[in-house]
Coordinates of C-alpha atoms in Angstrom, one line a residue:
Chain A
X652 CA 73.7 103.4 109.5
X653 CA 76.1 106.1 108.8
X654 CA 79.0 103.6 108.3
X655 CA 77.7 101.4 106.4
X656 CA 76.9 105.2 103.9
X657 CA 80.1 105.7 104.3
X658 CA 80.8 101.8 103.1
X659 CA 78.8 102.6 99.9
X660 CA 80.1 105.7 98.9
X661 CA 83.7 104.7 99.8
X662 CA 83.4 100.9 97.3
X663 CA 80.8 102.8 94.7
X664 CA 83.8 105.3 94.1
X665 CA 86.4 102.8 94.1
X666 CA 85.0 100.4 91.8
X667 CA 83.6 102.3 89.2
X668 CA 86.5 105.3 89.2
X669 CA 89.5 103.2 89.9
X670 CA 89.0 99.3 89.1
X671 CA 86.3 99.6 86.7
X672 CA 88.7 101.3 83.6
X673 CA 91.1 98.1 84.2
X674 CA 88.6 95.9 82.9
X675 CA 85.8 97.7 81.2
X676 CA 88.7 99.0 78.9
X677 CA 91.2 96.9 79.2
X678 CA 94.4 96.3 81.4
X679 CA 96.4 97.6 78.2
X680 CA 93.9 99.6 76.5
X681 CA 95.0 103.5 75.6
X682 CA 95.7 105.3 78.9
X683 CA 94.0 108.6 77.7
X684 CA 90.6 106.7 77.9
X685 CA 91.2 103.9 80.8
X686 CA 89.8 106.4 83.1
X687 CA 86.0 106.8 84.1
X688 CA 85.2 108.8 81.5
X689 CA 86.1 105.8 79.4
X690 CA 83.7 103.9 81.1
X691 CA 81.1 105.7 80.7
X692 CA 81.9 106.3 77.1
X693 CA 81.6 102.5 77.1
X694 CA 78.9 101.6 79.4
X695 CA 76.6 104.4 78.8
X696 CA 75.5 107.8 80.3
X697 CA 72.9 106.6 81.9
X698 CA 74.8 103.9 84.3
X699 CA 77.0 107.1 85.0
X700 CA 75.0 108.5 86.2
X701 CA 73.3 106.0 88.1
X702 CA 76.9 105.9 89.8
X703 CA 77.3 109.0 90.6
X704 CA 73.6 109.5 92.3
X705 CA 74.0 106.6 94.2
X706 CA 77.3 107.4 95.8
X707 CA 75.4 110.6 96.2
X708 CA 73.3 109.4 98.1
X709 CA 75.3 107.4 100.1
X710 CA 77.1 111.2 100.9
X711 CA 73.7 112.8 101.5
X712 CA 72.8 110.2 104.3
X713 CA 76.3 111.1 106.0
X714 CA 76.1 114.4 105.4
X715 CA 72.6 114.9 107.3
X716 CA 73.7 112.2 110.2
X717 CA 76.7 113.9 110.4
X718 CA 76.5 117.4 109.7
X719 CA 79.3 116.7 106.7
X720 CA 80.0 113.5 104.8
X721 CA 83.5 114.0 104.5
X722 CA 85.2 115.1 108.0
X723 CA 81.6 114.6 110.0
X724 CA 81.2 116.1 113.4
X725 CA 79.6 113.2 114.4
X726 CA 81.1 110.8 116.9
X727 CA 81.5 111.6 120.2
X728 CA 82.5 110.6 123.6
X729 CA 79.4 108.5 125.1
X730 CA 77.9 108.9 121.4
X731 CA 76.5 110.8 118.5
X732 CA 76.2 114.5 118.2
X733 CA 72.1 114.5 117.3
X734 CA 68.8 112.5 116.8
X735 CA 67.9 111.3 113.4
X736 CA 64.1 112.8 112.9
X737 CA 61.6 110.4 111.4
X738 CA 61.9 112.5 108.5
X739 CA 65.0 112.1 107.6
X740 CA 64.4 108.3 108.3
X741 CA 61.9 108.3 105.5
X742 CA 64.9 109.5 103.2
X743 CA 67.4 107.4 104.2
X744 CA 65.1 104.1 103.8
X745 CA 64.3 104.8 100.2
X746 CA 67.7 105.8 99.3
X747 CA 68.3 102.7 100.8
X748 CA 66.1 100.9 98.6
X749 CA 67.9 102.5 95.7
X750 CA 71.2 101.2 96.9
X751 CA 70.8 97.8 97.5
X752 CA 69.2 97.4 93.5
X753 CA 72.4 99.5 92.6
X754 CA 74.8 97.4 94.2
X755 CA 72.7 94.1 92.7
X756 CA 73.1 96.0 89.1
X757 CA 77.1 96.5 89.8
X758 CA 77.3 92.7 90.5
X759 CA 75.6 91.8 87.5
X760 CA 78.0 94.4 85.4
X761 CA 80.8 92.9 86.9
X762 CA 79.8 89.4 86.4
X763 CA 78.9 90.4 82.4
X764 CA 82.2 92.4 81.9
X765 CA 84.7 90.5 84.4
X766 CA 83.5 87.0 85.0
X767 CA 81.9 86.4 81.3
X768 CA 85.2 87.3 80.0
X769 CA 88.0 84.0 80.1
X770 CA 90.9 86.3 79.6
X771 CA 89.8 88.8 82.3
X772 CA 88.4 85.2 84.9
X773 CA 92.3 83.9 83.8
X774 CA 93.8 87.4 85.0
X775 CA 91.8 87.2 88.5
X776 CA 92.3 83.3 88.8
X777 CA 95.8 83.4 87.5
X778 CA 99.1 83.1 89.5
X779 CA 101.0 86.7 88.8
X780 CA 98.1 88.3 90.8
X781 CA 98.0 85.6 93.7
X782 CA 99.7 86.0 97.1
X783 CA 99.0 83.3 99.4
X784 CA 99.1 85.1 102.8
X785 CA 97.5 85.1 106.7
X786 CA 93.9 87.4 106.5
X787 CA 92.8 89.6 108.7
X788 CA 89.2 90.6 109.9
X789 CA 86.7 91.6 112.0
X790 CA 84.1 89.2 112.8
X791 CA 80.7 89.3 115.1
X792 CA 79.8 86.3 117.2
X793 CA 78.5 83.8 114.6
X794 CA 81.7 84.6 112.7
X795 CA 79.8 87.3 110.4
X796 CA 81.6 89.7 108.6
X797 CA 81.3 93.2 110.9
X798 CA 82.6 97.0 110.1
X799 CA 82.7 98.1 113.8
X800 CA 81.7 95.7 116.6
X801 CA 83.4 92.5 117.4
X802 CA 86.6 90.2 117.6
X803 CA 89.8 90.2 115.5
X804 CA 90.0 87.2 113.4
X805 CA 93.3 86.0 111.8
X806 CA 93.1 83.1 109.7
X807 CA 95.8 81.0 107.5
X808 CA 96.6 80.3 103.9
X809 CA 93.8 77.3 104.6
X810 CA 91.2 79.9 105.9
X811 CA 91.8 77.9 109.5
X812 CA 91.4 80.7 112.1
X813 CA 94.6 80.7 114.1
X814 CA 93.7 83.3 116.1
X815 CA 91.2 85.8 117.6
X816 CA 91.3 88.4 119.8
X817 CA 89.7 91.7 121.5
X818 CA 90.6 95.0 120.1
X819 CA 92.3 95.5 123.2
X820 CA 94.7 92.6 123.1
X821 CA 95.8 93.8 119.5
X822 CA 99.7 94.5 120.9
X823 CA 99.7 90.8 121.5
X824 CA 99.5 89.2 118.3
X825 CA 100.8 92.4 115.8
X826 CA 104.2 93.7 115.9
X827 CA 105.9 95.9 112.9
X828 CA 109.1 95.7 111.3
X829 CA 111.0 98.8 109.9
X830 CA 113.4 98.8 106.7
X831 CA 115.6 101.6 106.1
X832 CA 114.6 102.2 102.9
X833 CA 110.6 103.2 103.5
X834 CA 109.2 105.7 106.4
X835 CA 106.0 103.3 106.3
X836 CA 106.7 100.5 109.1
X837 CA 105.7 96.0 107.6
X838 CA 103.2 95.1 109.9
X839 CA 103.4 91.1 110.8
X840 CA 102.2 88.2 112.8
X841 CA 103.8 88.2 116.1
X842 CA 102.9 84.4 116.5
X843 CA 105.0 83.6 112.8
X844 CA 107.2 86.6 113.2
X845 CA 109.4 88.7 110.3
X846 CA 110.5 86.4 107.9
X847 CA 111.1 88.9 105.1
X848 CA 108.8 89.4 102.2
X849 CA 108.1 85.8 101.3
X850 CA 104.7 84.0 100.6
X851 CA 102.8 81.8 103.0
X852 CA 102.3 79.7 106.1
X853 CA 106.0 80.4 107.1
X854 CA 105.9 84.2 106.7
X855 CA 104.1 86.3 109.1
X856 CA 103.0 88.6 106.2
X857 CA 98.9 89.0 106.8
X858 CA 96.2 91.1 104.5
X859 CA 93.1 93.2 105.5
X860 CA 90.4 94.2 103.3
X861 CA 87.1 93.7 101.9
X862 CA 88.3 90.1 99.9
X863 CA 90.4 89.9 103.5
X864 CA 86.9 90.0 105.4
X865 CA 85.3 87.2 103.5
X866 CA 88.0 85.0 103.8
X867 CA 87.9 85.4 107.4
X868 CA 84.3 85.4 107.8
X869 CA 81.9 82.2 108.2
X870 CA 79.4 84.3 106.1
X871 CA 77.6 86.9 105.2
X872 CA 74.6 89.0 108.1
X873 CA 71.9 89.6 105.1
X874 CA 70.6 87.2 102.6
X875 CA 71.6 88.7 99.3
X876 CA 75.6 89.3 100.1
X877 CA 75.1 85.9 101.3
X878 CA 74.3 84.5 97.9
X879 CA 76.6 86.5 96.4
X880 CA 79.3 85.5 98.8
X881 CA 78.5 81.4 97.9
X882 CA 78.9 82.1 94.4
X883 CA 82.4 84.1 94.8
X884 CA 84.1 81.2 96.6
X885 CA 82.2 78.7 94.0
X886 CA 83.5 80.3 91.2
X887 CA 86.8 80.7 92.6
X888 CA 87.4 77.6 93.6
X889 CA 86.5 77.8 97.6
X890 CA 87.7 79.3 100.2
X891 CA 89.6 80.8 101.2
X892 CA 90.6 83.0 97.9
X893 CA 94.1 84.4 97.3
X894 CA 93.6 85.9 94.3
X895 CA 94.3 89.9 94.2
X896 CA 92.1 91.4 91.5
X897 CA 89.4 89.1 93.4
X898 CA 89.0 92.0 96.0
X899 CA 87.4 94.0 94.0
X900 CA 84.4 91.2 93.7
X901 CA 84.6 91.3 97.5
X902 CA 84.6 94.9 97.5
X903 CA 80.8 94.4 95.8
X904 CA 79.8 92.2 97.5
X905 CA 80.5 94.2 100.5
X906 CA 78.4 97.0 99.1
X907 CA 75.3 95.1 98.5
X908 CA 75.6 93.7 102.1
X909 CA 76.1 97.3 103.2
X910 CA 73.0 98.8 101.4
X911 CA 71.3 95.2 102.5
X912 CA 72.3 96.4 106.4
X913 CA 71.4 100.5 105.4
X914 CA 68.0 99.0 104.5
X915 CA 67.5 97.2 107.2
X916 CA 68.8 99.9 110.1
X917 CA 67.1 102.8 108.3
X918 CA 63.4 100.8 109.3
X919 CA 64.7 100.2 112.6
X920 CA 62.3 101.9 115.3
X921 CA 65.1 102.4 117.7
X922 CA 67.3 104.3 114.8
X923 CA 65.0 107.9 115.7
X924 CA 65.1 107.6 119.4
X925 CA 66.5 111.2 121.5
X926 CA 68.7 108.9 123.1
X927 CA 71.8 109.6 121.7
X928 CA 74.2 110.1 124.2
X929 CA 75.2 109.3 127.6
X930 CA 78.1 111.9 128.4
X931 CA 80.8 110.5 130.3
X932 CA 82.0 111.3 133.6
X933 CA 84.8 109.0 134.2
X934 CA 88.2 110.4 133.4
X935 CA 89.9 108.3 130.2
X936 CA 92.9 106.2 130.7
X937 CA 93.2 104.2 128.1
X938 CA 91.3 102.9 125.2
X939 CA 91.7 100.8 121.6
X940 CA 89.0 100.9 119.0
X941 CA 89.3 98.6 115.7
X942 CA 86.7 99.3 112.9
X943 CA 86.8 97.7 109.3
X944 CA 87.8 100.5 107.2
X945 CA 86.7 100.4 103.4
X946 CA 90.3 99.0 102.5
X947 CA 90.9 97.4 106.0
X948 CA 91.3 97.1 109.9
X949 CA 91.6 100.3 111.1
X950 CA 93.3 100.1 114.9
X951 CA 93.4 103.0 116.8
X952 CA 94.8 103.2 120.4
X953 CA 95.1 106.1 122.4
X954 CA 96.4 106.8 126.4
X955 CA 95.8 110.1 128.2
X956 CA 97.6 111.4 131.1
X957 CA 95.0 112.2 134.3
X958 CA 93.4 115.1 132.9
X959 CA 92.8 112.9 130.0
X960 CA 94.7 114.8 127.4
X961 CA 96.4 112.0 124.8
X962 CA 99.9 111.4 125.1
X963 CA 100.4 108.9 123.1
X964 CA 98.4 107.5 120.0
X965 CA 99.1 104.6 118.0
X966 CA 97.2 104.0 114.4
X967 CA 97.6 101.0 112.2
X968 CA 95.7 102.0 109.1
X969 CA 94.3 99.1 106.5
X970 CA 97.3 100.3 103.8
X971 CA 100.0 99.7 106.9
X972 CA 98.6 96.6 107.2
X973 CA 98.6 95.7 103.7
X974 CA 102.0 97.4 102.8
X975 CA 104.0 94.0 102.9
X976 CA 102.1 92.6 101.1
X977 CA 101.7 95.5 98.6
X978 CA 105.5 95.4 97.7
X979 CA 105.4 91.7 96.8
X980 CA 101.8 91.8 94.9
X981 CA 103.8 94.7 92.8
X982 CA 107.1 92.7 92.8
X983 CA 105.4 89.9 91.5
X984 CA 103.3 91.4 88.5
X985 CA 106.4 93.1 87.2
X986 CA 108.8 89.9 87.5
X987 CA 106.2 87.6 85.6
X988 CA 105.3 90.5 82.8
X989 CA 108.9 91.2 81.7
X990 CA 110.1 88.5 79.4
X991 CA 113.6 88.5 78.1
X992 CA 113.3 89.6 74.5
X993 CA 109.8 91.2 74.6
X994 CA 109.1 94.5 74.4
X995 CA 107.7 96.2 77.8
X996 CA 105.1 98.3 77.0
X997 CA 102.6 100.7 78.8
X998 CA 100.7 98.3 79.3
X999 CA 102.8 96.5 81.7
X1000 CA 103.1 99.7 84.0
X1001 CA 99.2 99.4 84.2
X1002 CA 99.6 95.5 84.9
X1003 CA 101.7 96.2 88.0
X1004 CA 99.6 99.5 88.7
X1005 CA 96.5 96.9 89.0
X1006 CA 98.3 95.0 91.7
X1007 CA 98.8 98.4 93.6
X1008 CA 95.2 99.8 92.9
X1009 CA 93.5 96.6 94.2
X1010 CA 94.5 97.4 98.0
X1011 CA 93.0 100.8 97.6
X1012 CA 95.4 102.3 99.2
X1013 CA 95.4 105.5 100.7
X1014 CA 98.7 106.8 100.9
X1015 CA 98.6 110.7 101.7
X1016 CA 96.7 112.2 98.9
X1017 CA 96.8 115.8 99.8
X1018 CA 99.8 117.2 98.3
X1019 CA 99.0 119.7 95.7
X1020 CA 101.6 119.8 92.8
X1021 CA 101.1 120.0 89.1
X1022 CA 101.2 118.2 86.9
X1023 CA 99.5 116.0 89.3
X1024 CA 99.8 113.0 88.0
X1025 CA 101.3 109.5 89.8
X1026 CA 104.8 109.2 89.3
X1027 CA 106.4 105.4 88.7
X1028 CA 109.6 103.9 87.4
X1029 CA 110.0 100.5 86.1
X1030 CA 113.8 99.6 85.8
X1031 CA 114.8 97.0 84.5
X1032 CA 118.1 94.6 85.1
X1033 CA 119.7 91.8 83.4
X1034 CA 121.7 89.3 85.5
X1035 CA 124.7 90.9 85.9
X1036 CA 123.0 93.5 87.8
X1037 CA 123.5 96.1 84.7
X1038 CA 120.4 98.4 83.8
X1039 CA 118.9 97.2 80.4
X1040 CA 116.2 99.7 80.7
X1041 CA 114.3 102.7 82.7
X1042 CA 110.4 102.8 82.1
X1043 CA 109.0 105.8 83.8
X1044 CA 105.2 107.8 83.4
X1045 CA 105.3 111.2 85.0
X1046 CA 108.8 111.4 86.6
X1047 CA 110.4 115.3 87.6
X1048 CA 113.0 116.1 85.3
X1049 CA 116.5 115.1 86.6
Chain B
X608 CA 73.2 134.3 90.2
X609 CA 74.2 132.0 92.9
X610 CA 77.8 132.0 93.4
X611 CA 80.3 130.1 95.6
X612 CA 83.3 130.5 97.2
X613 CA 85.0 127.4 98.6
X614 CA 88.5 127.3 100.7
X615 CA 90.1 124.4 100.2
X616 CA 92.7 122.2 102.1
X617 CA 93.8 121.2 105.7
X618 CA 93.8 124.5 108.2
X619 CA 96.0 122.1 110.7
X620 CA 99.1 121.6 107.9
X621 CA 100.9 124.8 107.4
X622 CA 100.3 126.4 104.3
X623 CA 98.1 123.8 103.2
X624 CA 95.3 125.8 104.8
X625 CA 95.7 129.4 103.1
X626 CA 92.7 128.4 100.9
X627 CA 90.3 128.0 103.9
X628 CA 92.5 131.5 105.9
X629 CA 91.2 133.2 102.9
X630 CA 87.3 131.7 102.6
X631 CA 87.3 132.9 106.8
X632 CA 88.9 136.4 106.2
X633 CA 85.7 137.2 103.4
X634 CA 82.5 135.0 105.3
X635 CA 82.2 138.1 107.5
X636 CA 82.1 140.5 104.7
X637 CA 80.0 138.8 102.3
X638 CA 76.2 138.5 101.5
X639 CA 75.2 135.2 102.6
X640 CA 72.2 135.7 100.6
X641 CA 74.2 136.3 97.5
X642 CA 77.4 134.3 98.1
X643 CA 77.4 130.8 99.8
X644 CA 81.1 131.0 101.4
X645 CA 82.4 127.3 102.6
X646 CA 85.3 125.9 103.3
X647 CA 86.4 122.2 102.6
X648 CA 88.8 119.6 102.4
X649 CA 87.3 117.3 99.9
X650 CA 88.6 116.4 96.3
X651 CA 87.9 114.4 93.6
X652 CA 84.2 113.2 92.8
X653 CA 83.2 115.4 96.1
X654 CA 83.6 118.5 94.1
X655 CA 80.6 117.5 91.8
X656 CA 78.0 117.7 94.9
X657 CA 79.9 121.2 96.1
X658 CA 79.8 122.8 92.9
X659 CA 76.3 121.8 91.6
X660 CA 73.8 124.0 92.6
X661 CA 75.8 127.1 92.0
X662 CA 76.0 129.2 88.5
X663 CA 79.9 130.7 89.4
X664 CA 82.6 129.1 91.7
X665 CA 85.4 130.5 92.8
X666 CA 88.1 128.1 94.6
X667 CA 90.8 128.9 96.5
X668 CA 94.0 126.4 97.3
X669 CA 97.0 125.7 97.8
X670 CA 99.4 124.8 95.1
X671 CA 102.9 123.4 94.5
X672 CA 104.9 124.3 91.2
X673 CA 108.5 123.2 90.3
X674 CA 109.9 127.4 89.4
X675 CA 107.2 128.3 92.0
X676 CA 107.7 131.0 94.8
X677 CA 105.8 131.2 97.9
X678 CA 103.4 133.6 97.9
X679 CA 102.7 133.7 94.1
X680 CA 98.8 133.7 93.2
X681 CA 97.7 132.2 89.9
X682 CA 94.1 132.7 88.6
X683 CA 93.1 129.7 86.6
X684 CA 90.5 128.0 85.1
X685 CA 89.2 124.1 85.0
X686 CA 91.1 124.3 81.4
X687 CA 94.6 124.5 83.0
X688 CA 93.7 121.4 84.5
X689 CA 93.6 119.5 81.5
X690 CA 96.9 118.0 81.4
X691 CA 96.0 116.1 84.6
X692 CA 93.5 114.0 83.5
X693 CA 95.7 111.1 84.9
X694 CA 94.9 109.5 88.2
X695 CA 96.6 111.8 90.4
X696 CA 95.6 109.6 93.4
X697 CA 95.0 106.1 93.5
X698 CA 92.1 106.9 95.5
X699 CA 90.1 109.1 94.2
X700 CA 90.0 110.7 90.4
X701 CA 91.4 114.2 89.7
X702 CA 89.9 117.7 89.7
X703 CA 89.8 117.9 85.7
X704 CA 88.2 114.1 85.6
X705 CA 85.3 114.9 88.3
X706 CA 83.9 118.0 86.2
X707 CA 84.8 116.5 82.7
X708 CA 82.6 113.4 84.2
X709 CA 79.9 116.3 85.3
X710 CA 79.7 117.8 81.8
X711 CA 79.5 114.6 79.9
X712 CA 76.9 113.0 82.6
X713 CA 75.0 116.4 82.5
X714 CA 75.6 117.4 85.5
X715 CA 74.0 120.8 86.4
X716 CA 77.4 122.7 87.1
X717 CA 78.3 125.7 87.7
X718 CA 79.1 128.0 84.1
X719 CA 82.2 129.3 85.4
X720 CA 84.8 128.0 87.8
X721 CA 87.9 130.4 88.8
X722 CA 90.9 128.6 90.7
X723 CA 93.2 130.7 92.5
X724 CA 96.1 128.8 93.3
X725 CA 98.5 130.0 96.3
X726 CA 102.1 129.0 95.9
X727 CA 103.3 127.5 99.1
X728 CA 106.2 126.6 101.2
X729 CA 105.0 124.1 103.6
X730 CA 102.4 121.4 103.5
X731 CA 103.5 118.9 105.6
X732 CA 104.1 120.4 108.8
X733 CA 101.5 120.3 111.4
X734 CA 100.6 124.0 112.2
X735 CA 97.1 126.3 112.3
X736 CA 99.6 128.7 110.6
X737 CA 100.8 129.6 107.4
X738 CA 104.3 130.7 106.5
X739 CA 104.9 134.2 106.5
X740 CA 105.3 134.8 103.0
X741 CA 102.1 132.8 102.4
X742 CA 100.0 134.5 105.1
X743 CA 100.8 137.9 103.9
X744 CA 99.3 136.7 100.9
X745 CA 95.8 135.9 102.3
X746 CA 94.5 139.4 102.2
X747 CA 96.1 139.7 98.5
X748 CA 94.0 137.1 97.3
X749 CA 90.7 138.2 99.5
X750 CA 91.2 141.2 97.6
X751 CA 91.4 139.6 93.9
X752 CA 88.4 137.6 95.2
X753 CA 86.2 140.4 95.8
X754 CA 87.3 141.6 92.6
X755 CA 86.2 138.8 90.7
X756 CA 83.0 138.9 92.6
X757 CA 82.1 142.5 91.3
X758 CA 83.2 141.7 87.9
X759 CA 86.7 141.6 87.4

């Protein structure tokens, strides 16, 4: 219950902060409005602040499970930290109710603003924003999507599985390259192995997240994500989908089905029981856990020494995962928007910026420098190697 | 009047933490039933559900300017913010986006907001310490706190 919260907070405030300003303003529209004050400019006070209570009360949920939404002191060795009162069951079932019409409402603004619009159905369905690659996914028994229980499973550009394993076994099929140039290490397919940053069945290059999750999944576990989930791969063609900007359809689907699963836990008689935690006596040796993170498979493996202090811990996050991938997505966009003659515009710095925002990712945000804002350089080469021109937002001075 | 003061930033990365070094030095010495003291390590659209049911805010982080010097305090205001209204994360919005969105959304928020910013040295080193020239500052700024908790 309190991860699938966390679910809906985590895709409300990506979608409607960070993906929605691409589309409901345009992927070249003025940069000084293509934020989320632009969209709600457009789409009206009201939906903001629809937004902003539901991811609200997505927050309030963790935040009374877990003592704090963000940073919760709430997971512990043998299991939670306290009881959920039937109280605070009554509260999180009609906030539940809430979310799961909200998330039906953001489906049915994307499909007006995204899918009704042929330019913006072109941009998702078109080939500058399509990586055919390997997926990556946690699934439960009947091949369901799951955020925290359940096997890893890899399929191909086909959506064939090709394999699946335990959390555990995780060493055996993922190993990471390193490239002098980057500090962050290019996850890949043991079974294909490093075959540089190329596209497809021969490369080794996989994806996680939520569009990552369908494709590896057999379906959706509650009726309404299901639907929604038939119509995606219908509209798109079937499965599975390689199209980018497509995660962020995923990405709603996933919330209805996590509001659809809040809903359905928060009634649960079991989900106010005392029984919260069986301490453990047993000194730790070793131990992986894998989770779906908003943007990914999170893997985390740890081994302690015999007074079970950690010695060594090993995390691949969802943008690790993703980061091959990332490069060519971004490589890709800016190759096929630069045309020899034509003028390259702000609007192409957005263009490749969508291919970044689209994996979410979540590269250390915490530094605190003004002016704040995301630095990026577009240069641009003719074929004799010789700069033609620099294109740069928010750069130091040199 | 309810007023809050909120420490900001990661107490295990250096310097990083002198926002929530300063929130600990003043919980002791503060009025709980006038001043809500709490430290976080939040940003973005999390600051509208800190900030709302307080009239004054007072915030205290770290900060990293190009001429900067460890050590330095600036008192600032959401205003100075302005010229970030960029993504500064492509995670989350920015400070100046999260309470512009409050405003426009209507948003009970709190009338005035006062940033001091710490200049630092160090944010990327794991330590439950500051830098010395940044932890000398910590009872500077308690100080200028206070102050701006009896008025200036």
């Amino acid at each position: 219950m309190f991860y699938c919260a966390h679910m809906v907070h985590s895709h409300i405030a990506h979608f409607y902060a960070l993906a929605a300003p691409d589309f409901v303003l345009g992927p070249t529209s003025d940069p000084a409005e293509r934020n989320i004050l632009g969209v709600v400019a457009k789409v009206g006070l009201e939906i903001g602040g629809e937004v902003i209570k539901h991811r609200a009360y997505a927050q309030d949920i963790q935040n009374t499970i877990g003592g704090k939404a963000t940073h919760p002191v709430f997971g512990l060795p043998g299991g939670i930290s306290k009881p959920v009162t039937e109280e605070e069951r009554k509260g999180f079932e009609e906030k539940a109710r809430s979310e799961v019409e909200f998330a039906k409402f953001s489906l049915k603004l994307f499909n007006d603003v995204v899918l009704e619009n042929k330019d913006y159905l072109a941009l998702i369905t078109g080939d500058i924003y399509t990586m055919k690659s390997y997926y990556m996914g946690l699934v439960d028994s009947q091949n369901r999507i799951n955020f925290y229980d359940g096997d890893v499973r890899v399929v191909d550009e086909d959506g064939k599985e090709i394999v699946r394993f335990s959390p555990a076994e995780y060493l055996d099929y993922i190993a990471e390259h390193t490239e002098p140039w980057s500090y962050l290490k290019f996850p890949f397919l043991k079974k294909t192995g490093w075959k540089g940053f190329i596209e497809g069945r021969e490369s080794g290059i996989y994806r996680v997240s939520p569009l990552a999750r369908l494709n590896v999944a057999d379906g959706m576990a509650t009726p309404l994500a299901q639907a929604e989930y038939e119509k995606m791969y219908q509209t798109l063609g079937g499965k599975p989908v390689h199209a980018t900007l497509a995660f962020h359809w995923a990405r709603l689907i996933e919330l209805l089905y996590a509001a659809e699963r809040l809903l359905d836990l928060s009634q649960d008689k079991e989900i106010t029981s005392p029984e919260v935690r069986t301490i453990p006596t047993a000194t730790p040796d070793e131990g992986v856990g894998i989770v779906e993170a908003p943007r990914g498979t999170l893997i985390h493996h740890y081994q302690t020494d015999n007074n079970g202090i950690v010695q060594k811990a090993n995390l691949i996050v969802a943008t690790c995962h993703n980061y091959p991938a990332m490069n060519m997505s971004i490589k890709k966009v800016a190759q096929a928007a630069i045309k020899k003659g034509e003028e390259v515009s702000e609007g192409l710095l957005n263009m490749v910026e969508m291919a970044f925002r689209a994996y979410d990712p979540c590269f250390g945000c915490a530094t605190h420098t003004l002016p704040g804002q995301m630095p990026m350089e577009v240069t641009i080469y003719d074929s004799q190697g010789e700069v033609v021109r620099r294109l740069s937002q928010n750069l130091p001075d040199r | 009047m309810k007023t809050l003061v909120l420490g900001l930033g990661n107490p295990i990365l250096s310097d990083d933490g002198v926002g929530i070094r300063v929130a600990q030095e003043l919980k002791d010495s503060l009025d709980p039933a006038e001043v809500t003291v709490t430290e976080a390590g939040v940003a973005g659209l999390d600051f509208l559900d800190l900030l709302t049911p307080y009239d004054k805010a007072i915030i205290i982080d770290a900060i990293q300017t190009r001429e900067g010097k460890p050590g330095q305090v600036y008192r600032l205001k959401p205003e100075d913010f302005m010229a970030t209204q960029h993504a500064c994360s492509p995670h989350d919005v920015n400070f100046a986006t999260a309470l512009e969105l409050g405003r426009r959304l209507g948003i009970l928020l709190p009338q005035e907001i006062v940033v001091f910013a710490v200049e630092v040295e160090n944010v990327t080193t794991f330590n439950e310490r500051c830098t010395p020239k940044v932890a000398q500052t910590v009872p500077v700024v308690v100080d200028m706190v206070m102050r701006e908790l009896n008025g200036g």
